[in-house]
XYZ file of C-alpha atoms in Angstrom:
587
model
C -0.037 0.078 0.029
C 1.121 3.417 -0.959
C 0.050 6.868 0.520
C -1.422 9.609 -1.393
C -2.262 12.983 -0.410
C -3.833 15.661 -2.786
C -4.438 19.554 -2.015
C -6.634 21.110 -4.855
C -7.392 24.636 -5.323
C -5.511 26.057 -2.133
C -4.682 29.343 -1.562
C -1.066 30.654 -0.534
C 0.591 28.172 -2.621
C 4.405 28.680 -2.097
C 3.871 28.421 1.764
C 1.678 25.483 1.285
C 4.239 23.307 -0.174
C 6.088 23.020 2.833
C 3.001 21.965 4.695
C 1.877 19.459 2.149
C 5.311 17.878 2.382
C 4.737 17.972 6.192
C 1.607 16.254 5.986
C 2.568 13.709 3.514
C 5.421 12.395 5.930
C 2.653 11.460 8.196
C 1.981 8.574 5.475
C 5.419 7.574 5.155
C 4.672 4.248 6.938
C 2.419 3.326 4.199
C 5.140 3.811 1.310
C 8.674 3.954 3.115
C 10.383 3.434 -0.643
C 9.979 6.659 -1.924
C 8.313 10.088 -1.878
C 6.936 12.359 -4.624
C 5.352 15.590 -5.039
C 3.789 17.436 -8.205
C 2.671 20.981 -8.180
C 0.395 22.825 -10.766
C -0.634 25.806 -9.752
C -2.898 25.754 -6.741
C -2.848 21.849 -6.961
C -0.576 19.535 -5.178
C -0.169 15.649 -5.496
C 2.038 13.895 -3.231
C 2.785 10.368 -3.142
C 4.580 7.975 -0.542
C 5.331 4.634 -2.427
C 5.532 1.005 -1.557
C 7.075 -0.683 -4.540
C 5.679 -3.966 -5.421
C 5.793 -3.706 -9.137
C 8.319 -2.274 -11.380
C 10.032 -1.219 -7.980
C 12.913 0.413 -10.347
C 10.814 2.808 -12.646
C 7.368 2.872 -11.253
C 7.874 6.149 -8.871
C 5.094 8.715 -8.685
C 3.143 10.562 -9.541
C 2.584 8.981 -12.862
C 2.108 10.823 -16.198
C 0.491 10.391 -19.714
C 2.946 11.096 -22.858
C 2.935 14.649 -22.883
C 2.640 14.918 -19.068
C -0.648 16.893 -19.119
C -2.198 14.487 -17.241
C -1.283 13.494 -13.731
C -1.956 10.802 -11.071
C -1.091 9.854 -7.682
C -2.447 6.243 -6.995
C -2.393 3.546 -3.809
C -3.198 0.311 -5.166
C -2.964 -2.359 -7.631
C -4.464 -3.075 -10.871
C -4.439 -6.599 -11.710
C -5.815 -6.325 -15.318
C -3.105 -3.929 -16.396
C -1.366 -5.927 -19.007
C -4.923 -6.445 -20.802
C -5.997 -2.646 -20.420
C -2.304 -1.696 -22.129
C -3.563 -3.752 -25.123
C -6.657 -1.689 -25.575
C -4.111 1.443 -25.375
C -1.790 0.510 -28.478
C -1.396 4.171 -29.480
C -0.137 5.119 -26.079
C 3.245 5.275 -24.738
C 3.809 4.299 -21.333
C 6.891 5.812 -18.893
C 7.137 3.143 -16.710
C 6.160 -0.830 -16.221
C 3.813 0.012 -12.986
C 0.444 -1.314 -12.849
C -0.778 2.093 -12.183
C 0.517 3.640 -15.199
C -2.718 2.807 -17.410
C -4.687 5.151 -15.304
C -3.500 8.705 -16.919
C -3.905 6.748 -20.471
C -7.527 5.374 -19.773
C -8.557 8.812 -18.559
C -6.812 10.489 -22.122
C -8.834 7.652 -23.957
C -12.119 7.249 -22.350
C -12.613 10.397 -20.096
C -13.944 9.866 -16.727
C -16.215 6.699 -17.161
C -13.152 4.270 -17.619
C -12.895 3.488 -13.422
C -15.311 0.408 -14.211
C -12.724 -0.979 -16.392
C -9.894 -1.203 -13.617
C -9.786 -4.599 -11.799
C -8.130 -4.057 -8.371
C -7.977 -2.104 -5.317
C -7.176 1.367 -5.772
C -7.644 4.850 -4.716
C -6.234 7.803 -6.816
C -6.287 11.530 -7.762
C -6.158 12.604 -11.393
C -5.140 16.185 -12.266
C -5.985 17.025 -16.066
C -3.505 20.224 -16.138
C -5.090 20.916 -19.842
C -8.325 22.525 -17.726
C -7.271 22.354 -14.139
C -9.864 19.747 -13.458
C -9.427 16.564 -11.357
C -10.923 13.360 -10.430
C -10.854 11.148 -7.561
C -11.959 7.661 -7.237
C -11.855 4.878 -4.569
C -12.319 1.108 -5.413
C -15.680 -0.967 -5.227
C -15.471 -2.195 -1.724
C -13.119 0.344 -0.097
C -10.143 -2.059 0.095
C -7.816 1.013 0.000
C -8.527 3.530 2.608
C -9.502 7.121 1.514
C -10.676 10.360 2.765
C -11.984 14.037 1.676
C -12.136 17.028 3.208
C -12.749 20.913 2.747
C -10.588 23.845 3.704
C -12.053 27.441 4.394
C -10.109 28.406 1.736
C -12.046 26.474 -0.558
C -9.745 23.642 -1.103
C -10.313 20.261 -1.647
C -8.249 17.708 0.500
C -7.823 13.938 -0.290
C -5.685 11.437 1.886
C -5.255 7.553 2.516
C -5.576 8.380 5.984
C -7.156 10.718 8.646
C -4.042 12.285 9.781
C -2.844 13.622 6.359
C -5.631 15.936 6.397
C -7.550 16.243 9.625
C -5.563 19.255 11.126
C -6.362 21.293 7.682
C -9.903 20.610 6.837
C -13.079 22.465 8.499
C -14.989 19.089 7.600
C -13.836 15.712 6.540
C -15.344 12.313 5.852
C -15.035 9.229 4.478
C -14.509 8.730 0.788
C -17.176 6.118 0.093
C -16.367 3.062 -1.738
C -17.216 2.540 -5.539
C -17.631 6.466 -5.959
C -15.818 8.934 -7.606
C -15.404 12.881 -7.292
C -15.450 15.112 -10.314
C -14.527 18.593 -10.188
C -16.400 19.286 -13.580
C -19.650 18.303 -11.873
C -18.619 19.258 -8.148
C -19.854 16.275 -6.640
C -19.671 12.352 -5.688
C -21.212 9.721 -7.763
C -21.348 5.802 -7.832
C -19.521 4.197 -10.369
C -19.780 0.791 -9.053
C -23.330 -0.656 -9.170
C -23.402 -4.455 -9.313
C -26.745 -6.207 -9.239
C -26.432 -7.227 -5.881
C -26.146 -3.556 -4.400
C -29.971 -3.150 -4.608
C -30.485 -6.192 -2.272
C -32.786 -8.014 -4.301
C -32.969 -11.704 -4.075
C -30.828 -13.691 -6.462
C -31.893 -17.028 -7.872
C -28.873 -18.471 -9.791
C -28.730 -22.113 -8.637
C -25.695 -22.965 -6.864
C -22.950 -24.725 -8.949
C -19.844 -25.611 -6.749
C -17.442 -25.776 -9.536
C -18.366 -22.310 -11.149
C -17.778 -21.042 -7.537
C -14.502 -22.909 -7.105
C -13.090 -21.706 -10.436
C -14.090 -17.976 -9.599
C -12.155 -17.901 -6.378
C -9.074 -19.694 -7.797
C -8.842 -17.331 -10.493
C -9.193 -14.481 -7.871
C -6.376 -15.738 -6.122
C -3.954 -16.408 -8.864
C -4.517 -12.603 -10.335
C -3.159 -11.612 -7.003
C 0.194 -13.534 -7.510
C 1.113 -10.608 -9.430
C 4.327 -9.104 -7.544
C 7.958 -8.263 -8.202
C 8.656 -8.564 -4.083
C 8.632 -11.154 -1.914
C 5.200 -12.314 -0.551
C 3.476 -14.373 1.345
C -0.181 -15.473 2.956
C -1.795 -14.836 6.045
C -2.856 -18.414 7.527
C -4.887 -18.467 10.672
C -6.196 -22.000 10.088
C -9.562 -21.211 9.518
C -11.661 -22.000 6.172
C -10.915 -18.623 4.453
C -7.175 -18.203 5.177
C -6.307 -22.177 4.456
C -8.336 -21.797 1.444
C -6.294 -18.757 0.229
C -3.167 -20.499 0.958
C -3.985 -23.900 -0.657
C -4.869 -22.207 -3.905
C -1.619 -20.143 -3.741
C 0.361 -23.154 -3.021
C -1.051 -25.186 -6.186
C -0.567 -22.235 -8.663
C 2.696 -20.292 -7.483
C 5.082 -22.723 -9.290
C 3.808 -21.099 -12.418
C 4.252 -17.509 -11.523
C 6.665 -14.772 -12.284
C 7.123 -14.648 -8.477
C 8.098 -17.803 -8.113
C 10.815 -17.758 -10.720
C 12.220 -14.516 -9.015
C 11.625 -15.648 -5.218
C 11.248 -19.459 -5.309
C 8.211 -21.589 -5.550
C 7.707 -22.623 -1.627
C 5.091 -20.339 -0.123
C 5.603 -18.708 3.040
C 2.927 -18.328 5.697
C 2.400 -16.342 8.775
C 0.443 -16.645 11.740
C 0.031 -14.845 15.137
C -1.789 -15.890 18.640
C -1.225 -16.070 22.443
C 0.712 -19.165 23.501
C -1.531 -22.226 22.914
C -4.380 -20.223 20.913
C -6.623 -21.995 18.484
C -5.107 -20.406 15.355
C -1.534 -21.396 16.026
C -2.549 -25.118 16.321
C -4.897 -25.008 13.514
C -2.413 -22.885 11.335
C 0.743 -25.419 11.633
C -1.369 -28.435 10.750
C -2.612 -26.649 7.590
C 0.991 -25.325 6.668
C 2.188 -28.695 7.450
C -0.112 -30.230 5.100
C 0.659 -27.782 2.362
C 4.209 -27.606 2.691
C 4.752 -23.943 3.434
C 7.725 -22.060 5.179
C 5.702 -21.439 8.217
C 6.139 -18.639 10.414
C 4.518 -18.533 13.612
C 4.536 -15.196 15.754
C 3.472 -15.222 19.756
C 2.492 -12.172 21.715
C 1.212 -11.531 25.255
C -1.670 -9.766 26.232
C 0.803 -7.333 27.850
C 2.442 -6.795 24.412
C -1.158 -6.140 22.606
C -2.219 -3.705 25.409
C 1.213 -1.948 25.131
C 0.706 -1.256 21.612
C -3.231 -0.133 21.636
C -2.134 3.443 21.251
C -0.075 2.994 18.134
C -2.948 0.726 16.985
C -5.370 3.293 17.164
C -3.293 6.097 15.680
C -2.733 4.047 12.546
C -6.198 2.210 12.474
C -7.894 5.522 12.909
C -10.895 4.117 14.701
C -12.577 3.365 18.267
C -14.732 0.607 17.205
C -14.103 -2.006 19.567
C -14.197 -5.122 17.720
C -11.785 -3.567 14.834
C -9.342 -2.676 17.707
C -9.272 -6.068 19.003
C -8.572 -7.797 15.827
C -6.205 -5.255 14.472
C -3.499 -5.383 17.467
C -2.620 -8.877 16.574
C -2.504 -8.040 12.878
C -0.274 -4.946 13.360
C 2.228 -6.964 15.595
C 2.357 -9.463 13.062
C 2.639 -7.161 10.341
C 5.843 -5.620 11.782
C 7.342 -9.090 12.223
C 6.737 -9.923 8.376
C 8.396 -6.844 7.313
C 11.414 -7.504 9.359
C 11.641 -10.518 7.304
C 11.715 -8.675 3.848
C 8.220 -9.705 2.865
C 6.233 -6.644 1.555
C 2.840 -8.064 0.333
C 0.442 -10.805 1.960
C -2.679 -12.459 0.890
C -5.364 -12.564 3.195
C -8.953 -13.831 3.668
C -11.035 -11.010 4.521
C -14.663 -10.816 3.035
C -15.705 -14.232 3.194
C -17.942 -14.112 6.100
C -19.673 -11.200 4.640
C -20.456 -12.485 1.199
C -21.335 -16.298 2.634
C -22.778 -15.536 5.785
C -20.114 -16.860 7.878
C -20.303 -15.253 11.447
C -22.039 -17.440 13.829
C -25.062 -15.067 14.331
C -26.109 -16.186 10.756
C -27.409 -19.489 12.374
C -30.357 -17.448 13.738
C -31.513 -15.809 10.180
C -35.078 -16.003 9.823
C -35.407 -16.924 6.038
C -33.498 -16.307 3.257
C -34.455 -13.060 2.214
C -33.173 -11.419 5.515
C -30.016 -13.812 5.204
C -29.236 -11.835 1.760
C -30.076 -8.398 2.623
C -27.875 -8.874 5.883
C -24.903 -10.330 3.532
C -25.228 -6.643 1.276
C -25.242 -4.540 4.213
C -22.065 -6.641 5.633
C -20.379 -6.031 2.371
C -21.348 -2.317 1.929
C -19.892 -1.703 5.559
C -16.568 -3.518 5.231
C -14.808 -0.596 4.434
C -15.154 0.715 8.003
C -14.312 -2.658 9.484
C -11.970 -5.413 7.992
C -10.801 -3.543 5.165
C -9.952 -0.606 7.289
C -8.220 -3.203 9.682
C -6.655 -5.255 7.076
C -5.414 -2.203 5.038
C -3.872 -0.047 7.673
C -2.514 -2.735 10.300
C -0.168 -3.758 7.391
C 0.550 -0.392 5.789
C 1.522 0.753 9.598
C 4.674 -1.215 8.541
C 4.900 -0.940 4.612
C 3.103 -4.166 4.206
C 0.576 -4.796 1.197
C -2.453 -6.853 1.962
C -4.354 -8.207 -0.991
C -8.194 -9.765 -0.361
C -9.228 -12.051 -3.158
C -12.689 -12.563 -1.566
C -13.248 -9.199 -2.466
C -12.839 -9.716 -6.023
C -15.551 -7.788 -8.223
C -15.842 -10.900 -10.424
C -15.892 -13.388 -7.710
C -18.686 -11.091 -5.732
C -20.638 -11.037 -8.584
C -20.425 -15.037 -8.822
C -21.131 -15.437 -5.091
C -23.819 -12.979 -4.790
C -25.844 -13.957 -7.534
C -26.377 -17.527 -5.994
C -29.710 -18.199 -4.429
C -29.495 -17.338 -0.807
C -31.476 -20.355 0.396
C -27.945 -22.071 -0.834
C -26.423 -20.212 1.826
C -28.698 -20.495 4.858
C -27.258 -22.708 7.746
C -29.292 -26.049 8.221
C -27.289 -28.089 10.652
C -30.008 -30.896 10.416
C -28.819 -31.298 6.753
C -25.180 -30.924 7.759
C -25.092 -27.310 6.142
C -22.737 -25.431 8.703
C -21.663 -21.618 8.041
C -20.384 -21.077 4.471
C -21.412 -24.675 3.472
C -21.305 -23.554 0.066
C -17.716 -22.357 0.028
C -16.710 -25.903 1.618
C -18.250 -27.947 -0.595
C -17.080 -26.039 -3.554
C -13.140 -27.120 -2.180
C -14.243 -30.323 -0.858
C -12.297 -32.588 -3.852
C -11.748 -36.324 -2.728
C -9.124 -36.816 -5.406
C -7.193 -33.674 -5.247
C -8.011 -32.318 -1.880
C -7.289 -28.586 -0.918
C -7.403 -29.150 2.711
C -8.028 -31.743 5.594
C -11.685 -32.183 6.177
C -11.643 -31.249 9.681
C -10.153 -28.062 8.626
C -12.632 -27.511 5.562
C -15.157 -27.991 8.076
C -13.895 -25.965 11.172
C -16.069 -23.725 12.860
C -15.724 -19.923 12.529
C -13.367 -18.124 14.767
C -13.323 -14.434 14.639
C -9.897 -13.257 14.458
C -9.787 -11.420 17.625
C -10.904 -14.860 19.166
C -8.804 -17.518 17.341
C -5.679 -15.509 18.430
C -6.368 -16.525 22.165
C -9.526 -15.756 24.104
C -7.552 -14.538 26.839
C -6.765 -11.562 24.741
C -10.183 -9.943 24.530
C -10.810 -10.925 28.195
C -7.345 -9.321 29.162
C -8.500 -6.210 27.240
C -11.717 -5.881 29.238
C -9.934 -6.209 32.261
C -7.063 -3.415 31.451
C -10.149 -1.177 30.628
C -11.871 -1.930 33.821
C -8.771 -0.517 35.579
C -8.664 2.919 34.015
C -12.283 3.686 33.426
C -14.450 4.091 36.535
C -18.305 3.750 37.024
C -18.212 7.797 37.423
C -16.899 8.264 34.062
C -19.133 5.862 32.440
C -22.201 7.584 34.266
C -20.928 10.781 32.156
C -20.153 9.499 28.875
C -23.191 10.088 27.004
C -22.363 14.223 28.252
C -19.107 14.051 26.986
C -19.210 11.635 23.672
C -22.374 12.868 22.213
C -21.721 10.768 18.917
C -21.502 6.922 19.567
C -21.597 7.126 23.228
C -19.721 4.328 24.668
C -21.460 1.560 26.568
C -18.647 -0.475 27.764
C -15.318 0.442 29.632
C -13.523 -1.169 26.861
C -14.956 1.333 24.242
C -14.783 4.268 26.629
C -10.990 3.440 27.060
C -10.673 3.498 23.125
C -12.651 6.412 22.732
C -10.308 8.563 25.189
C -7.228 7.339 23.137
C -8.892 8.500 19.738
C -9.869 11.542 20.580
C -6.242 12.207 21.768
C -5.209 11.884 18.314
C -8.352 13.114 16.284
C -10.154 15.635 18.434
C -12.049 17.161 15.313
C -16.129 16.331 15.434
C -15.605 15.168 11.859
C -13.514 12.127 13.188
C -15.908 11.013 15.323
C -18.205 10.548 12.632
C -15.892 8.535 10.371
C -16.371 5.511 12.740
C -19.497 3.364 12.572
C -21.554 2.707 15.490
C -24.768 0.813 16.644
C -25.736 -2.434 18.564
C -23.898 -5.552 17.377
C -23.524 -9.233 18.606
C -20.636 -11.238 16.996
C -20.092 -8.836 14.411
C -23.747 -8.201 13.309
C -25.205 -5.069 12.081
C -27.905 -3.411 14.199
C -30.695 -5.069 11.930
C -29.826 -8.441 12.589
C -29.850 -8.181 16.408
C -33.408 -8.153 16.145
C -33.230 -11.954 14.723
C -32.989 -13.042 18.557
C -34.317 -11.029 21.461
C -31.680 -12.606 23.918
C -29.144 -10.762 21.916
C -29.933 -7.156 22.722
C -28.989 -8.125 26.336
C -25.377 -9.227 25.405
C -24.132 -6.904 22.709
C -20.644 -7.860 22.181
C -18.887 -8.108 18.705
C -16.823 -11.289 20.076
C -18.071 -14.537 18.081
C -18.298 -15.778 21.595
C -21.297 -13.417 22.285
C -23.263 -15.985 19.830
C -24.741 -17.593 23.037
C -26.109 -21.060 21.350
C -24.168 -21.061 18.672
C -20.493 -20.899 19.601
C -18.918 -23.926 20.518
C -17.089 -22.110 23.422
C -19.834 -18.881 23.962
C -19.519 -17.159 26.899
C -21.004 -19.190 29.668
C -20.688 -22.364 28.059
C -16.884 -22.793 27.907
C -16.627 -26.366 28.025
C -14.638 -28.298 25.751
C -16.044 -29.363 22.632
C -16.341 -33.344 22.171
C -14.903 -34.629 18.931
C -15.714 -38.243 18.140
C -13.692 -38.751 15.177
C -11.249 -36.797 12.377
C -14.719 -35.569 10.623
C -17.172 -35.203 13.578
C -17.367 -32.151 15.512
C -20.754 -31.707 17.720
C -21.785 -30.221 21.056
C -25.472 -29.418 22.375
C -25.773 -25.914 23.600
C -29.372 -24.579 24.570
C -31.065 -27.043 22.192
C -28.927 -26.376 19.046
C -26.451 -28.856 17.651
C -23.149 -27.099 17.108
C -20.646 -28.401 14.424
C -21.577 -31.047 12.141
C -20.306 -34.166 10.689
C -18.349 -33.065 7.446
C -20.773 -34.151 4.611
C -19.597 -37.048 2.434
C -19.493 -35.081 -0.731
C -16.906 -34.865 -3.440
C -16.482 -32.763 -6.577
C -14.232 -33.910 -9.237
C -12.269 -31.370 -11.080
């Protein structure tokens, strides 16, 4: 991930240059490899580069042939080689994947954005008429903010810290949107069929789903630097690792860096993820790197995490801290890019609260709501936890084409039906249940969902709550509504994070960039209505899904395992875990 900062239409231009350089340096952690700054009249484009593709010549800002169109970009364009073939009369200055953007604009105007297959945020300046265009990728994998100065200037930055001190008002730049100075406002360029939340009816075809995800993973093996996979041992990261290991040998990356895949996992000593990840790594034959941290290590890092992640959302901070610590270790090994498993639970209804979805319509609409909100939660975590140390995270489950395939399936197939052997994400599990050429061991393929903040070790969350209890008094909680008018914290843990956040980002605009509302086990506020008991147990941990999670709060007993494929326990009248169905799909 790179860092971009644009100041458009500012006053006192010469004096502003020093300030723009200063603010751009706040983003240097995102791109430690090179810095660039372009000025044209009252406009500045700044860039902090993390070199992944064409490290030798891809420095930014980037230009078209006559350098009249200038662009600063954060992201990766996976189809850049195909797009270059659509531009035969254009001369490219570099081999960077992002070099196509200026030329596409020159050829097609503002409507080219939907042609891009990748994750990106960019600002493009057309010096011919002093107009500009800014855009963010479909789901919001890359972070982006927009702000307005009192002098009439518009500011666009990869992170809040690049603009919060200079803007009278700022907000999240919405995913799937572009801002055009010609029209003076935002408009949505990403308009997939699922966005309307109408109920799809395409029958489930496991091979179509499998091929779509394999394509999503393999296109993300495009790299000129060492890379690896984040492996928690859960279904999503294990599938990413398995597919990557299968296809790595045929890639340019393998010729440069070797065909043996590196995998990375983090957790407290003895945590569920460490054990499961080691088993998957051994099965796949990866070079596995296991990082341990203590509860105190995590607590000591909380302030740095909140500064970098730029949120006070409880579940995001819980999950970001281990990822933040792991990313530092990964960078120390010389790795600059990782592939990760975010997005699957939103697309397939993998969170444990989906067990209580009353019907397929509610199920599907909740997945739509979850995908639309990803940029405020898991995308934010994955992007900023890794970017804090100059590492890029790629997320194949959020591939545009894969989402289209997965979200067109009749949601009746996604419904959790334990009596039929259909646990959460059953259609994804079945798609990769290949008896002849197994992707994963059966018990990993059918492992119950663990949220990242739980899987790294249950005592992590318990330790955070205990720490907050020591620093936030009952008296402070009584006055919380008078101090924090927006998203008033309702727990001491939330209050503790909010105090730290407001110290770094005191503006009212900053408060509003963070989502709020009731949630249980990562649900939206709407889904809390599915079970009346949940309103009394609002906690984002998966263990809050009482009657669903194998180690739910108040039900923390070991889960019985009858054999390698069978996982079952009865809690509150619900059978948890299932026997892996005897299903096979031949390639």
